[in-house]
Structure formats: C-alpha cells, structure tokens
Amino acid sequence: MESFSTHLGSTVAHFYACSELNYYQTIGWLNLVVFFINCSSVFAFCCNSKVGQKSSDTFISRFLRLGSVAGGYIYGHIPLVYRLYSSGIDEAMFYHIISTLCLTTAAIIYAVDFPQRWYIGKFDIIGQSHQIFHILSAFCCYFDILAVEQDVLNRERYWGVLSQQADMLSLWHVCIAAVLLTISCMVYASNRLINHRDRIGHC
C-alpha cells in the first residue's frame, strides 16, 4: 500500500505541478487514463503476488513485483526527464534528482536482496534489504515533497502557470478517481485475503 500511495501521489504531483507547459498540453486528459490503468494494474499484481499463487522463487516474485511498480514510476518521472532535458537543473530539479536516486537505489537493493543474500545470518533483523528499501523510500518521499514545494512556490513557472490552464479542473477528476481507486483496491485486497484464508485455512 505504501508503494501504491507514493506512486499515486508523485505521479499526480509531477504532472500537475512540476511539468513543462508544452508537455502538459501535449498529454492532456490522457494522463488520467494512464494514471488509472497504472495504479489499478500495479496494485492488483502486487496483491496477487502476496496472497495469490506465489512463485516458489522469492527472487523472481520480488523482481516481478518491482517490475510492475517500475512502469508506473517511470511514467510518473517522464515529466521530470523532459523538464531536465529542456530546462536544465534548478533547485527543485536538484531535489527531484535526489528523490529519484533514492527510489532507484531502494528498488535495486530490494531486488537483489542485498546485503543478507551475501552475508547470511548477519542482517536478518537490522540492515536487511526490505528495511533499507523502506528507509530509502522515506527519503525519496521527503525530497520529492521538497521539490514539489519549490515548484508550487515558483509563481512564474510550473504550478504558477499550470494552475491557470483552462483544463486544470481535470485535477478534480483525478482526485475523485484516486479516492474511488483506493476504495476499490481495498475491497479487492480484502476479497483476495479472504479467498487466501479459505484456501489455506486459518492458523
């Protein structure tokens, strides 16, 4: 759920508050469609991998979950890549880059199961890959919030310009879709968990 909410929030913020105006105008309402498909498919896949028919290979199962999530994150970072290419680095972009590096490092560490994969028995409680993943994810969120704050405070560009667009009302559609999507995902996860318990029995 953490990855889902982070993915959902950062994708919306990057498009509506941090993207260049020409990119925003080019994508338009299609952003809502891609956003909805990404979030729903990622959550369904991750949920099934947890309480569905899990792979016998933990590494493959973890890699597939990360792969499904990566698609959504990559889409959410396209506005930033385009902005970096067209406008270079400013203070906000510097924070965006740090956030992306934290996210990328977290995904790699989690996927390769470092360090406990190579140092068996030494990092079972403290310093394991899952723990490092969540710490780096928290740093990712922190620097992403700093970056978005800088873009919102910039009255001459980004949010200052994007918020004046005639179709900015579509942001309300995204907010409504996000609430409905969150509720539907919670219902879906509950049903999958009930089916899982019925299949294996209660402990």
Tab-separated table of C-alpha atoms in Angstrom, residues 7-128:
chain	number	residue	atom	x	y	z
A	7	HIS	CA	3.206	6.116	-6.820
A	8	LEU	CA	-0.264	7.669	-6.953
A	9	GLY	CA	0.739	10.896	-5.217
A	10	SER	CA	4.018	11.509	-7.038
A	11	THR	CA	2.515	10.833	-10.480
A	12	VAL	CA	-0.232	13.409	-9.950
A	13	ALA	CA	2.124	15.998	-8.441
A	14	HIS	CA	4.741	15.640	-11.167
A	15	PHE	CA	2.185	16.127	-13.928
A	16	TYR	CA	0.050	18.932	-12.452
A	17	ALA	CA	2.676	20.922	-10.529
A	18	CYS	CA	6.128	20.131	-11.955
A	19	SER	CA	5.867	19.592	-15.705
A	20	GLU	CA	6.644	21.998	-18.530
A	21	LEU	CA	3.576	23.671	-20.055
A	22	ASN	CA	4.075	22.160	-23.523
A	23	TYR	CA	4.354	18.663	-22.048
A	24	TYR	CA	1.197	19.234	-20.003
A	25	GLN	CA	-0.706	20.424	-23.068
A	26	THR	CA	0.527	17.508	-25.186
A	27	ILE	CA	-0.548	14.766	-22.763
A	28	GLY	CA	-3.746	16.415	-21.554
A	29	TRP	CA	-6.613	14.178	-20.426
A	30	LEU	CA	-4.744	11.019	-21.446
A	31	ASN	CA	-2.803	11.394	-18.202
A	32	LEU	CA	-5.921	10.403	-16.248
A	33	VAL	CA	-6.362	7.246	-18.330
A	34	VAL	CA	-2.735	6.146	-17.986
A	35	PHE	CA	-2.741	7.062	-14.300
A	36	PHE	CA	-5.792	4.899	-13.594
A	37	ILE	CA	-4.518	1.899	-15.592
A	38	ASN	CA	-1.073	2.067	-13.964
A	39	CYS	CA	-2.313	2.277	-10.381
A	40	SER	CA	-5.003	-0.386	-10.671
A	41	SER	CA	-2.840	-2.908	-12.540
A	42	VAL	CA	0.153	-2.411	-10.219
A	43	PHE	CA	-1.946	-2.894	-7.094
A	44	ALA	CA	-3.723	-5.969	-8.498
A	45	PHE	CA	-0.431	-7.593	-9.483
A	46	CYS	CA	1.259	-6.890	-6.151
A	47	CYS	CA	-1.785	-8.077	-4.221
A	48	ASN	CA	-1.956	-11.341	-6.178
A	49	SER	CA	1.751	-11.962	-5.693
A	50	LYS	CA	1.293	-11.634	-1.932
A	51	VAL	CA	-1.886	-13.642	-1.337
A	52	GLY	CA	-2.397	-15.368	-4.667
A	53	GLN	CA	-0.393	-18.182	-6.208
A	54	LYS	CA	3.080	-17.057	-5.154
A	55	SER	CA	6.193	-18.001	-7.083
A	56	SER	CA	8.367	-20.666	-5.481
A	57	ASP	CA	11.367	-18.458	-6.175
A	58	THR	CA	11.395	-15.478	-3.804
A	59	PHE	CA	13.812	-13.545	-6.035
A	60	ILE	CA	11.605	-13.927	-9.121
A	61	SER	CA	8.478	-12.995	-7.163
A	62	ARG	CA	10.172	-9.883	-5.757
A	63	PHE	CA	11.604	-8.937	-9.162
A	64	LEU	CA	8.194	-9.224	-10.865
A	65	ARG	CA	6.536	-7.046	-8.206
A	66	LEU	CA	9.216	-4.397	-8.627
A	67	GLY	CA	8.904	-4.610	-12.406
A	68	SER	CA	5.181	-3.928	-12.307
A	69	VAL	CA	5.646	-0.966	-9.969
A	70	ALA	CA	8.562	0.395	-12.020
A	71	GLY	CA	6.347	1.013	-15.048
A	72	GLY	CA	4.160	3.403	-13.109
A	73	TYR	CA	7.089	5.199	-11.527
A	74	ILE	CA	8.790	5.611	-14.883
A	75	TYR	CA	5.640	7.169	-16.324
A	76	GLY	CA	5.421	9.500	-13.337
A	77	HIS	CA	9.006	10.653	-13.912
A	78	ILE	CA	8.660	11.341	-17.648
A	79	PRO	CA	7.631	14.991	-16.978
A	80	LEU	CA	10.793	15.442	-14.909
A	81	VAL	CA	13.051	13.876	-17.531
A	82	TYR	CA	11.546	16.111	-20.214
A	83	ARG	CA	11.948	19.138	-17.949
A	84	LEU	CA	15.579	18.269	-17.187
A	85	TYR	CA	16.264	17.927	-20.917
A	86	SER	CA	14.544	21.174	-21.894
A	87	SER	CA	15.299	23.449	-18.920
A	88	GLY	CA	18.282	22.025	-17.060
A	89	ILE	CA	18.775	21.893	-13.296
A	90	ASP	CA	17.299	24.330	-10.788
A	91	GLU	CA	16.817	23.964	-7.026
A	92	ALA	CA	13.622	21.944	-7.357
A	93	MET	CA	15.117	19.682	-10.012
A	94	PHE	CA	18.094	19.039	-7.733
A	95	TYR	CA	15.665	17.650	-5.113
A	96	HIS	CA	13.842	15.683	-7.808
A	97	ILE	CA	17.119	14.037	-8.817
A	98	ILE	CA	17.984	13.097	-5.214
A	99	SER	CA	14.495	11.644	-4.795
A	100	THR	CA	14.863	9.586	-7.970
A	101	LEU	CA	18.278	8.293	-6.914
A	102	CYS	CA	16.848	7.190	-3.544
A	103	LEU	CA	13.985	5.435	-5.305
A	104	THR	CA	16.251	3.691	-7.819
A	105	THR	CA	18.712	2.569	-5.149
A	106	ALA	CA	15.865	1.252	-2.986
A	107	ALA	CA	14.493	-0.816	-5.867
A	108	ILE	CA	17.899	-2.283	-6.742
A	109	ILE	CA	18.714	-3.215	-3.123
A	110	TYR	CA	15.300	-4.839	-2.676
A	111	ALA	CA	15.511	-6.731	-5.984
A	112	VAL	CA	18.987	-8.224	-5.400
A	113	ASP	CA	18.283	-8.990	-1.713
A	114	PHE	CA	21.363	-7.107	-0.505
A	115	PRO	CA	23.085	-7.499	1.956
A	116	GLN	CA	21.592	-10.667	3.510
A	117	ARG	CA	21.918	-12.589	0.249
A	118	TRP	CA	25.723	-12.456	0.548
A	119	TYR	CA	26.065	-12.206	4.330
A	120	ILE	CA	23.744	-14.954	5.523
A	121	GLY	CA	22.625	-14.641	9.140
A	122	LYS	CA	24.204	-11.214	9.772
A	123	PHE	CA	21.399	-8.922	8.582
A	124	ASP	CA	18.268	-10.901	9.373
A	125	ILE	CA	16.865	-8.265	11.770
A	126	ILE	CA	18.753	-4.996	11.284
A	127	GLY	CA	20.058	-3.853	7.904
A	128	GLN	CA	18.084	-6.240	5.688
